[in-house]
mmCIF file of C-alpha atoms in Angstrom:
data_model
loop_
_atom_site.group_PDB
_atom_site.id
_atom_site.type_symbol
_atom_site.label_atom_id
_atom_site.label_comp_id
_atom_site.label_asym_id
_atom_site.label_seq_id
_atom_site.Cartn_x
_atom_site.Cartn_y
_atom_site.Cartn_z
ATOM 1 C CA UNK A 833 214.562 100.516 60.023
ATOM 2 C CA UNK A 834 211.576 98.468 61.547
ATOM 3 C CA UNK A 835 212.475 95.333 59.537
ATOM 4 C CA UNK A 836 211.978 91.043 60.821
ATOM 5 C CA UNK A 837 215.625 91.381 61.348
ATOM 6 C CA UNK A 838 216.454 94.449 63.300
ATOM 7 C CA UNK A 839 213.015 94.624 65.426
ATOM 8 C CA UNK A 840 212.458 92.422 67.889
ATOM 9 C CA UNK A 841 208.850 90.032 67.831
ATOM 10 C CA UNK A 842 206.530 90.524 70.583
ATOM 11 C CA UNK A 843 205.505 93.423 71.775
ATOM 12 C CA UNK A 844 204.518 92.503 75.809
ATOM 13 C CA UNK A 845 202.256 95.279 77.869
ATOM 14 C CA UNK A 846 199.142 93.601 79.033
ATOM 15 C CA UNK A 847 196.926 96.629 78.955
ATOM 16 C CA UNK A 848 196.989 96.312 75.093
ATOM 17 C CA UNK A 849 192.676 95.880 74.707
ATOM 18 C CA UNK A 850 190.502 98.254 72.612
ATOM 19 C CA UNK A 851 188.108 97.446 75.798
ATOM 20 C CA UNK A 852 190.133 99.883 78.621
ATOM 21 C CA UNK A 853 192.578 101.676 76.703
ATOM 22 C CA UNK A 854 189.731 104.658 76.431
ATOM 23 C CA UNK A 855 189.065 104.168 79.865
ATOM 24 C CA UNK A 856 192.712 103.935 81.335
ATOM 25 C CA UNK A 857 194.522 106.321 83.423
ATOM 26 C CA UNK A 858 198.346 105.773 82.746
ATOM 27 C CA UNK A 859 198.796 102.731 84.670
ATOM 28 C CA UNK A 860 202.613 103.939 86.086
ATOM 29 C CA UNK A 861 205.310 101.894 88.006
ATOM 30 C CA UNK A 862 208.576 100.984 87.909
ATOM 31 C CA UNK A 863 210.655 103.919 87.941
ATOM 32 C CA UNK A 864 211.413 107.026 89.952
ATOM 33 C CA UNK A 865 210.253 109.206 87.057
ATOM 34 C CA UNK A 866 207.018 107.064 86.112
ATOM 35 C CA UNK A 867 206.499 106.916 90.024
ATOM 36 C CA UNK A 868 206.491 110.481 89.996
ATOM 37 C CA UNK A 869 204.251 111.660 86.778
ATOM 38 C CA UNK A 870 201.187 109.304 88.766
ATOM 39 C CA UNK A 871 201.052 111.771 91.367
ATOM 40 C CA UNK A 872 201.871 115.092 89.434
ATOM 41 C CA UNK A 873 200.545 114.705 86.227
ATOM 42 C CA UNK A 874 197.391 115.763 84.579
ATOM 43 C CA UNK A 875 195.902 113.943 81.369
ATOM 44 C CA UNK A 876 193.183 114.341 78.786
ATOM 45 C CA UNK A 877 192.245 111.872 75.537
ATOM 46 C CA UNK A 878 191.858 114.119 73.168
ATOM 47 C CA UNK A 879 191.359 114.711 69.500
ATOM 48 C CA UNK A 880 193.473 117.220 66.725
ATOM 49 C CA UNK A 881 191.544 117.998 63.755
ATOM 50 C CA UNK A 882 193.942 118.287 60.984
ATOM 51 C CA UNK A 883 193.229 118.296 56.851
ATOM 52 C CA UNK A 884 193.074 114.395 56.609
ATOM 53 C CA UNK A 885 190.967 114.093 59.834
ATOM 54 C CA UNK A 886 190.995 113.429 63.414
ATOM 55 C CA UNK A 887 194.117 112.644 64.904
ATOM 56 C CA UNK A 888 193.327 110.904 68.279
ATOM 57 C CA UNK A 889 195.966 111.811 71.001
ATOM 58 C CA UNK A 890 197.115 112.360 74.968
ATOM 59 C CA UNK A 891 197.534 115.513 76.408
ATOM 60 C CA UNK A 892 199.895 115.345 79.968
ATOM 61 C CA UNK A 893 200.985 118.534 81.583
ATOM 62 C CA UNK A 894 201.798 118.988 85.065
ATOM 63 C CA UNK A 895 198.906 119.525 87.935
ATOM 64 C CA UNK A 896 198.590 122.637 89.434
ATOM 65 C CA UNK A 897 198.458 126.236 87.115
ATOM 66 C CA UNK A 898 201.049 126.973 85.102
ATOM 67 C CA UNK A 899 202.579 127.067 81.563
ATOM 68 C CA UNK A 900 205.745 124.620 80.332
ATOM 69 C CA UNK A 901 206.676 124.224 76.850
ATOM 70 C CA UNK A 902 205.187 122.504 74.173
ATOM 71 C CA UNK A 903 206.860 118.929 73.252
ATOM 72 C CA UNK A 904 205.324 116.894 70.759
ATOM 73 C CA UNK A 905 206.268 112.726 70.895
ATOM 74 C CA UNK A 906 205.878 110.325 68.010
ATOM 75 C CA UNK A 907 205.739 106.955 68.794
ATOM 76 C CA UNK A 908 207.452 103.922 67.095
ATOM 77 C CA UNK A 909 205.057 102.196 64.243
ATOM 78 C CA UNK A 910 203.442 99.904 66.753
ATOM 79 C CA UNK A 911 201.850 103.194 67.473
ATOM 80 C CA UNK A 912 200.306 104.967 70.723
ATOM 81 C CA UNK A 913 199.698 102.293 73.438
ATOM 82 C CA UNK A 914 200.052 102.455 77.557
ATOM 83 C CA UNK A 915 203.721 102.408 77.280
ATOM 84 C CA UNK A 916 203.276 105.578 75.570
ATOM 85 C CA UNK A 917 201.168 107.096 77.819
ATOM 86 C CA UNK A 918 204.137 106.342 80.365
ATOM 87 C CA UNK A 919 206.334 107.648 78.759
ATOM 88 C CA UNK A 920 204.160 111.115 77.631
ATOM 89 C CA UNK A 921 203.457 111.111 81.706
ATOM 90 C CA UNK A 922 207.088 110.842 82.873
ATOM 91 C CA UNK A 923 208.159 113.283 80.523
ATOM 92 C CA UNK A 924 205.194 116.457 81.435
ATOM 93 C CA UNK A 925 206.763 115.578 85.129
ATOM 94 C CA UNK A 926 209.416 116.970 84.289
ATOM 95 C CA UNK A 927 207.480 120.159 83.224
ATOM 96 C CA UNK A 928 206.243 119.832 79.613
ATOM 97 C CA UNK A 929 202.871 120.387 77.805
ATOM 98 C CA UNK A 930 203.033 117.408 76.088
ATOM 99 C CA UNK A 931 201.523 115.529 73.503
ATOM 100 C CA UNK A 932 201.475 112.188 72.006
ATOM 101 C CA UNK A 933 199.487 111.373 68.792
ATOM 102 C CA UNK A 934 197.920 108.203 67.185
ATOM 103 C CA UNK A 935 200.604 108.605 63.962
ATOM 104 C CA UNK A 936 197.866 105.831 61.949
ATOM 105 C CA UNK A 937 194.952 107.831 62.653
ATOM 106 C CA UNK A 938 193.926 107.755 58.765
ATOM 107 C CA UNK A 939 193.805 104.153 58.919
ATOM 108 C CA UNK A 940 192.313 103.009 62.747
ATOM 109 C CA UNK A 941 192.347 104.964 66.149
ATOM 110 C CA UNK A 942 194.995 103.436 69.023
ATOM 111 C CA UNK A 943 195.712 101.208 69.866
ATOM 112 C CA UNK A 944 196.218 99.950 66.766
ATOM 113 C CA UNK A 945 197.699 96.423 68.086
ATOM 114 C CA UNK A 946 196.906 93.840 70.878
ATOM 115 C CA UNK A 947 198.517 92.235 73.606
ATOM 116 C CA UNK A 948 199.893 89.524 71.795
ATOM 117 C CA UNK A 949 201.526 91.632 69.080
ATOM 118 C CA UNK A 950 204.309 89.999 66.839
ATOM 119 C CA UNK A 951 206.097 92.082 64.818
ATOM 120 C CA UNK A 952 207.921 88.551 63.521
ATOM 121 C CA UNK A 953 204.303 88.070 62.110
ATOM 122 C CA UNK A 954 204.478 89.039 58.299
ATOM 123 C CA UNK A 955 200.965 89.675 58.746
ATOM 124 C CA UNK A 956 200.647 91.120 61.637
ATOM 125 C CA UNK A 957 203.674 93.474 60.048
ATOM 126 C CA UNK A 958 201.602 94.352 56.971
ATOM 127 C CA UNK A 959 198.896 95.541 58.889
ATOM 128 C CA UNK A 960 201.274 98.269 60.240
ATOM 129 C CA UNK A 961 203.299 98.645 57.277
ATOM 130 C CA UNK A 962 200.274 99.341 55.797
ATOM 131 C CA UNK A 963 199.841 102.215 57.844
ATOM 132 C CA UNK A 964 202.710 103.880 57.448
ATOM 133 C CA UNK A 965 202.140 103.933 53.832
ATOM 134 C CA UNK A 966 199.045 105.688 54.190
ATOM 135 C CA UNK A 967 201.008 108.343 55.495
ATOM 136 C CA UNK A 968 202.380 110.701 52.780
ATOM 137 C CA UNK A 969 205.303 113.591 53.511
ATOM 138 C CA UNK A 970 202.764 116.218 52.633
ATOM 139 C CA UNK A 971 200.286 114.370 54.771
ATOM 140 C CA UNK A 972 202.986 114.188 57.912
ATOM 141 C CA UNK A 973 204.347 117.601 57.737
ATOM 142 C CA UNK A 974 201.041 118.935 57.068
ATOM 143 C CA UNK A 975 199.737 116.977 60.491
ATOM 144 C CA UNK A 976 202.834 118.563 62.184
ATOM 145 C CA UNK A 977 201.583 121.916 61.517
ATOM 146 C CA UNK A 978 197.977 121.084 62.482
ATOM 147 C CA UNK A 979 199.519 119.364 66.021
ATOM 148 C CA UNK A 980 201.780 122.504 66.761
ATOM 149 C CA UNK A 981 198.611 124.556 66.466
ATOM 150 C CA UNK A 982 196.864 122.447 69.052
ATOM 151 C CA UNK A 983 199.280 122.736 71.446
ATOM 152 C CA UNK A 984 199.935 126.162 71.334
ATOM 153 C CA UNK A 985 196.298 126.451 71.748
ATOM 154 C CA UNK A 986 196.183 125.092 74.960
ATOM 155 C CA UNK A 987 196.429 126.840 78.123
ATOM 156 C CA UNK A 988 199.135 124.804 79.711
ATOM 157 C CA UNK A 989 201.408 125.656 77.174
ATOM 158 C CA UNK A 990 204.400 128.229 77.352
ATOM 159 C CA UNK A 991 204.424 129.830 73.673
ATOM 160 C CA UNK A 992 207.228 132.208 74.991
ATOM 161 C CA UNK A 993 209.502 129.020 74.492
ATOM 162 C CA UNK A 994 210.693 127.435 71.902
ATOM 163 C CA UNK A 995 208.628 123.571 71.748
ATOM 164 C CA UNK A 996 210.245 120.453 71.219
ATOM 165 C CA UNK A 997 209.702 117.142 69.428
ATOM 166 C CA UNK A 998 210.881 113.534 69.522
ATOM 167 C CA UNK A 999 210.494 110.000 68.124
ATOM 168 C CA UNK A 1000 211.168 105.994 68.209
ATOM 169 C CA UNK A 1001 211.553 104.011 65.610
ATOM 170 C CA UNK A 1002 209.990 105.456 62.607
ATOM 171 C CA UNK A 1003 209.086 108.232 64.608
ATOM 172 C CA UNK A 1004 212.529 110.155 64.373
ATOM 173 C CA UNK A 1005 211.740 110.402 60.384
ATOM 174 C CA UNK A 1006 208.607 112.216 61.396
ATOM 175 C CA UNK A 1007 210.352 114.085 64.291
ATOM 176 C CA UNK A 1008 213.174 115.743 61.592
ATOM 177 C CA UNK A 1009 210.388 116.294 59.362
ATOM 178 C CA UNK A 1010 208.437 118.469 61.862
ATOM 179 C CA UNK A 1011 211.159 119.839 62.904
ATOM 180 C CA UNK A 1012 211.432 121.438 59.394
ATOM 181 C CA UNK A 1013 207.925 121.846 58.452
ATOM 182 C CA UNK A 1014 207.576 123.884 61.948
ATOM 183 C CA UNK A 1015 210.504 125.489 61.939
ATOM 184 C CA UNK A 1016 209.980 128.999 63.689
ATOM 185 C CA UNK A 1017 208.664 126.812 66.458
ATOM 186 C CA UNK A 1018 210.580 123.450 66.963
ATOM 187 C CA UNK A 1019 213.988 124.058 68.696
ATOM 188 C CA UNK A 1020 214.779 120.500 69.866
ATOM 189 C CA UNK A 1021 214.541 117.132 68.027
ATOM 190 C CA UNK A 1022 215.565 113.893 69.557
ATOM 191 C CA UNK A 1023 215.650 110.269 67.522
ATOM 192 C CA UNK A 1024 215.232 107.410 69.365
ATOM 193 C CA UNK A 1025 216.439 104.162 67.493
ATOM 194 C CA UNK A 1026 215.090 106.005 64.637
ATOM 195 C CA UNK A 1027 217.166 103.500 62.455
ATOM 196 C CA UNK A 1028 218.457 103.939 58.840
ATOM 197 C CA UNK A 1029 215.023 105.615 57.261
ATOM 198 C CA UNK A 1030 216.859 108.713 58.300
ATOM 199 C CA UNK A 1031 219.489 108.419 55.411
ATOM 200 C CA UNK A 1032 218.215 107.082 52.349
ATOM 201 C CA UNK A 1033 219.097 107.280 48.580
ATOM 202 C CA UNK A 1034 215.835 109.225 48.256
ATOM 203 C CA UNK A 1035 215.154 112.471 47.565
ATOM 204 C CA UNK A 1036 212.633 113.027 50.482
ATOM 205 C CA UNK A 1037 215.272 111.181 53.370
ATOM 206 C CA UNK A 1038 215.027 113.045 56.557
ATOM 207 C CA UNK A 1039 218.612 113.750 56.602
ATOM 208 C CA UNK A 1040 218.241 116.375 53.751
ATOM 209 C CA UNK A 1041 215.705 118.618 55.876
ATOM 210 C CA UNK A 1042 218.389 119.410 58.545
ATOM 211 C CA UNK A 1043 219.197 122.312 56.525
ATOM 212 C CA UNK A 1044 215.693 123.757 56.739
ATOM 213 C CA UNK A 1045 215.466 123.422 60.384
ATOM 214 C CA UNK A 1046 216.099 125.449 63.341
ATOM 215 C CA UNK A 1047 216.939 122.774 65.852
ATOM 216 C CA UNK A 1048 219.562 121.487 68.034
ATOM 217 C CA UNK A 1049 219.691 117.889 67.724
ATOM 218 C CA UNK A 1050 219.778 114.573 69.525
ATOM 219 C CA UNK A 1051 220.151 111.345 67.413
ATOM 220 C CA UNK A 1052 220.665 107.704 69.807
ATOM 221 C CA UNK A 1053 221.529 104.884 67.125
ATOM 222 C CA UNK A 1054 220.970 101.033 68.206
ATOM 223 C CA UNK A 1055 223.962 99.515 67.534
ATOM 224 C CA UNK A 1056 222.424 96.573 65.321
ATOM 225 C CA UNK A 1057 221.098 99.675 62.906
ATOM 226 C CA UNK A 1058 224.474 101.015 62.669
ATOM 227 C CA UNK A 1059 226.099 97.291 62.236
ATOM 228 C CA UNK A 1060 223.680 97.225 59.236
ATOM 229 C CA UNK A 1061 224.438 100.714 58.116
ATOM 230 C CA UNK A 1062 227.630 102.127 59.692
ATOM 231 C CA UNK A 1063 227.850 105.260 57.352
ATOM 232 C CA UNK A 1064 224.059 106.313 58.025
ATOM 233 C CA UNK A 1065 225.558 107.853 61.273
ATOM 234 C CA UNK A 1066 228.924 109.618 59.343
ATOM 235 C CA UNK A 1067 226.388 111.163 56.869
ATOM 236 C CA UNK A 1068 223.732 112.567 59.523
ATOM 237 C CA UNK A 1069 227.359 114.071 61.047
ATOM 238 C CA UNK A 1070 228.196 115.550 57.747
ATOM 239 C CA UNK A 1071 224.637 116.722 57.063
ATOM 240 C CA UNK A 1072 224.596 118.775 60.579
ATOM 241 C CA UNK A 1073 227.930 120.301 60.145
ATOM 242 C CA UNK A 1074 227.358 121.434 56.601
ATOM 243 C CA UNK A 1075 223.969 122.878 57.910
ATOM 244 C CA UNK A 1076 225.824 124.797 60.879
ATOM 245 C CA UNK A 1077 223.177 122.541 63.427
ATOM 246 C CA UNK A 1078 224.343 121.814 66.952
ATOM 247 C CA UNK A 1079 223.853 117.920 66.837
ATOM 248 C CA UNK A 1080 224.699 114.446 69.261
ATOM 249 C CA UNK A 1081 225.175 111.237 66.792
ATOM 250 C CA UNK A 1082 225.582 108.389 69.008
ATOM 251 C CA UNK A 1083 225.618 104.538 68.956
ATOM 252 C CA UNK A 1084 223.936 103.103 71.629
ATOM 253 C CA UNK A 1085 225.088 99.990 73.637
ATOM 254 C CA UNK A 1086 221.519 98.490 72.836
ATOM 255 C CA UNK A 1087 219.462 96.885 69.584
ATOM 256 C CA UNK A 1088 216.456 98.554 67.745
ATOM 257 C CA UNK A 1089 213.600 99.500 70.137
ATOM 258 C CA UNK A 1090 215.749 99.918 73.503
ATOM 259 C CA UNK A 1091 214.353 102.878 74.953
ATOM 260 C CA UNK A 1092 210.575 101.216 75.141
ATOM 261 C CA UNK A 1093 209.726 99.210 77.715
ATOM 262 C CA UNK A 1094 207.702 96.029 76.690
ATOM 263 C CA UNK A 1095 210.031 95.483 73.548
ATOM 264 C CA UNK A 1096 212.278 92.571 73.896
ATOM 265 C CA UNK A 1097 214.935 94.963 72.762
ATOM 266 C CA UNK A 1098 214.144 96.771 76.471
ATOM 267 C CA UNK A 1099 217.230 97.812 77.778
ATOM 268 C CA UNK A 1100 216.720 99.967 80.995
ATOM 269 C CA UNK A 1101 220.187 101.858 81.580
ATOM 270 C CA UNK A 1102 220.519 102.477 78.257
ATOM 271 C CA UNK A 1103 216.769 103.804 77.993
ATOM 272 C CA UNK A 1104 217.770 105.788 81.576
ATOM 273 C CA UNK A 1105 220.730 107.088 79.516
ATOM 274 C CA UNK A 1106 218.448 108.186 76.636
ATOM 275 C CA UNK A 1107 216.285 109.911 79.049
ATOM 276 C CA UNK A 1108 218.992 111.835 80.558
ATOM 277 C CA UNK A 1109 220.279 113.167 77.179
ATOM 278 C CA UNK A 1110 216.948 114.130 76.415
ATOM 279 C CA UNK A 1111 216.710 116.262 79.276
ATOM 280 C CA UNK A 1112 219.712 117.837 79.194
ATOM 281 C CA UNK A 1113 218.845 119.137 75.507
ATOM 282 C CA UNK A 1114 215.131 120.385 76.664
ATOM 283 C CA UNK A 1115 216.833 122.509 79.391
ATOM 284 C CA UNK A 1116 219.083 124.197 76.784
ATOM 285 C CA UNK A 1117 216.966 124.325 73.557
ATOM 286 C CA UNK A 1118 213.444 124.973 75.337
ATOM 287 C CA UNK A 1119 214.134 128.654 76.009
#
């Protein structure tokens, strides 16, 4: 759910221009493991052609020679900005190939907002709901396929191992359906205040691809999503077990948009915490 109620308003990060965002170098402080990916980490701008287009995106892998497996990152619907580039950074130092896409590239290249964001904004909201609509299931999952294929192309990734994929906000949608649409590839999916667009009434809801997947699963919940929706996180339970899928449901101590820094919803131990369930289920599913 990305909603005036459940997401917070402004979105802070002052590198948010058009003018150096092309030009930037992940701009990283802060934190041991954003401390760390500025000195070991490798990144390109780069562009995946896919059947709608160009899909602008970040390529980080680890310096040095070497192959890690592939892990594909969705961002939330304000889209790929610097946080996002910290974040793809901080994860590759960790050892990962990984990539993180413009999701609105059929509509404008990243970043797609500016530094004085407001979600609260109803047009400022449109704009990016706007966006999202011009993004079809056919059109995702087919763009999953396409981005799969571009990282296994690269040199830097392991395609011995199994790749991974996550997502924030309305990102975890996307991240269950590439998880399905890639199956023979994807072995780890993780949902990041992915809210209550996973379970809908609808017969396209994320929660009824689980089946068609071959992925252990991670799935953090903000607790004012599951205030709003309780049962959202009983059926994603039900849906795993009746699909035989190794899956972590959990409510986290923080509101909608926790894990990214910048949101007002920015909650740093319970982001930490996020991170560290994330890497435990990378070491086991990545193999």
């Amino acid at each position: 759910m990305c909603d005036e109620f459940i997401h917070p308003g402004l979105v802070s990060d002052p590198r948010l221009s058009r003018r150096t965002f092309g030009l930037m170098t992940a701009a990283l402080a802060g934190t041991t493991g954003t401390a760390l990916a500025q000195s070991n980490v490798a990144q390109a701008d780069v562009t995946v052609k896919t059947a709608d287009g160009a899909c602008d995106a970040v390529l980080f892998h680890p310096k040095g020679d070497g192959k890690w497996p592939a892990v594909l990152v969705w961002p939330d619907i304000m889209g790929l900005r610097p946080v996002f580039r910290d974040m793809g950074a901080r994860l590759a130092a960790q050892g990962y190939t990984v990539l993180v896409v413009n999701p609105f590239y059929r509509s404008a290249r990243a970043p797609v907002i500016g530094d004085n964001f407001n979600f609260g904004d109803p047009e400022q909201r449109a704009k990016l709901t706007g966006y999202r609509a011009a993004m079809s299931d056919a059109g995702v999952d087919s763009d999953a396929r396409a981005i799969l294929a571009f990282l296994d192309t690269q040199p830097q990734t392991d395609t011995a191992r199994k790749a991974g994929v996550q997502g924030y906000c309305m990102g975890g949608a996307l991240a269950f359906r590439t998880a399905a649409a890639v199956p023979a590839r994807i072995a780890a999916v993780g949902s990041f205040h992915g809210g209550n667009g996973l379970v809908t009434a609808k017969p396209d809801s994320p929660h009824l691809l689980i089946a068609k997947t071959n992925a252990a699963f991670l799935v953090c919940q903000a607790q004012n999503d599951d205030a709003a929706q309780p049962e959202v996180k009983e059926k994603l339970k039900e849906a795993f077990a009746a699909a035989g899928k190794q899956a972590v449901v959990e409510v986290y101590h923080a509101n909608h948009g926790w894990c990214v820094p910048g949101s007002q919803a920015y909650n740093e131990g319970e982001a930490e915490r996020a991170w560290a369930a994330l890497g435990r289920l990378y070491k086991t599913a990545l193999i």
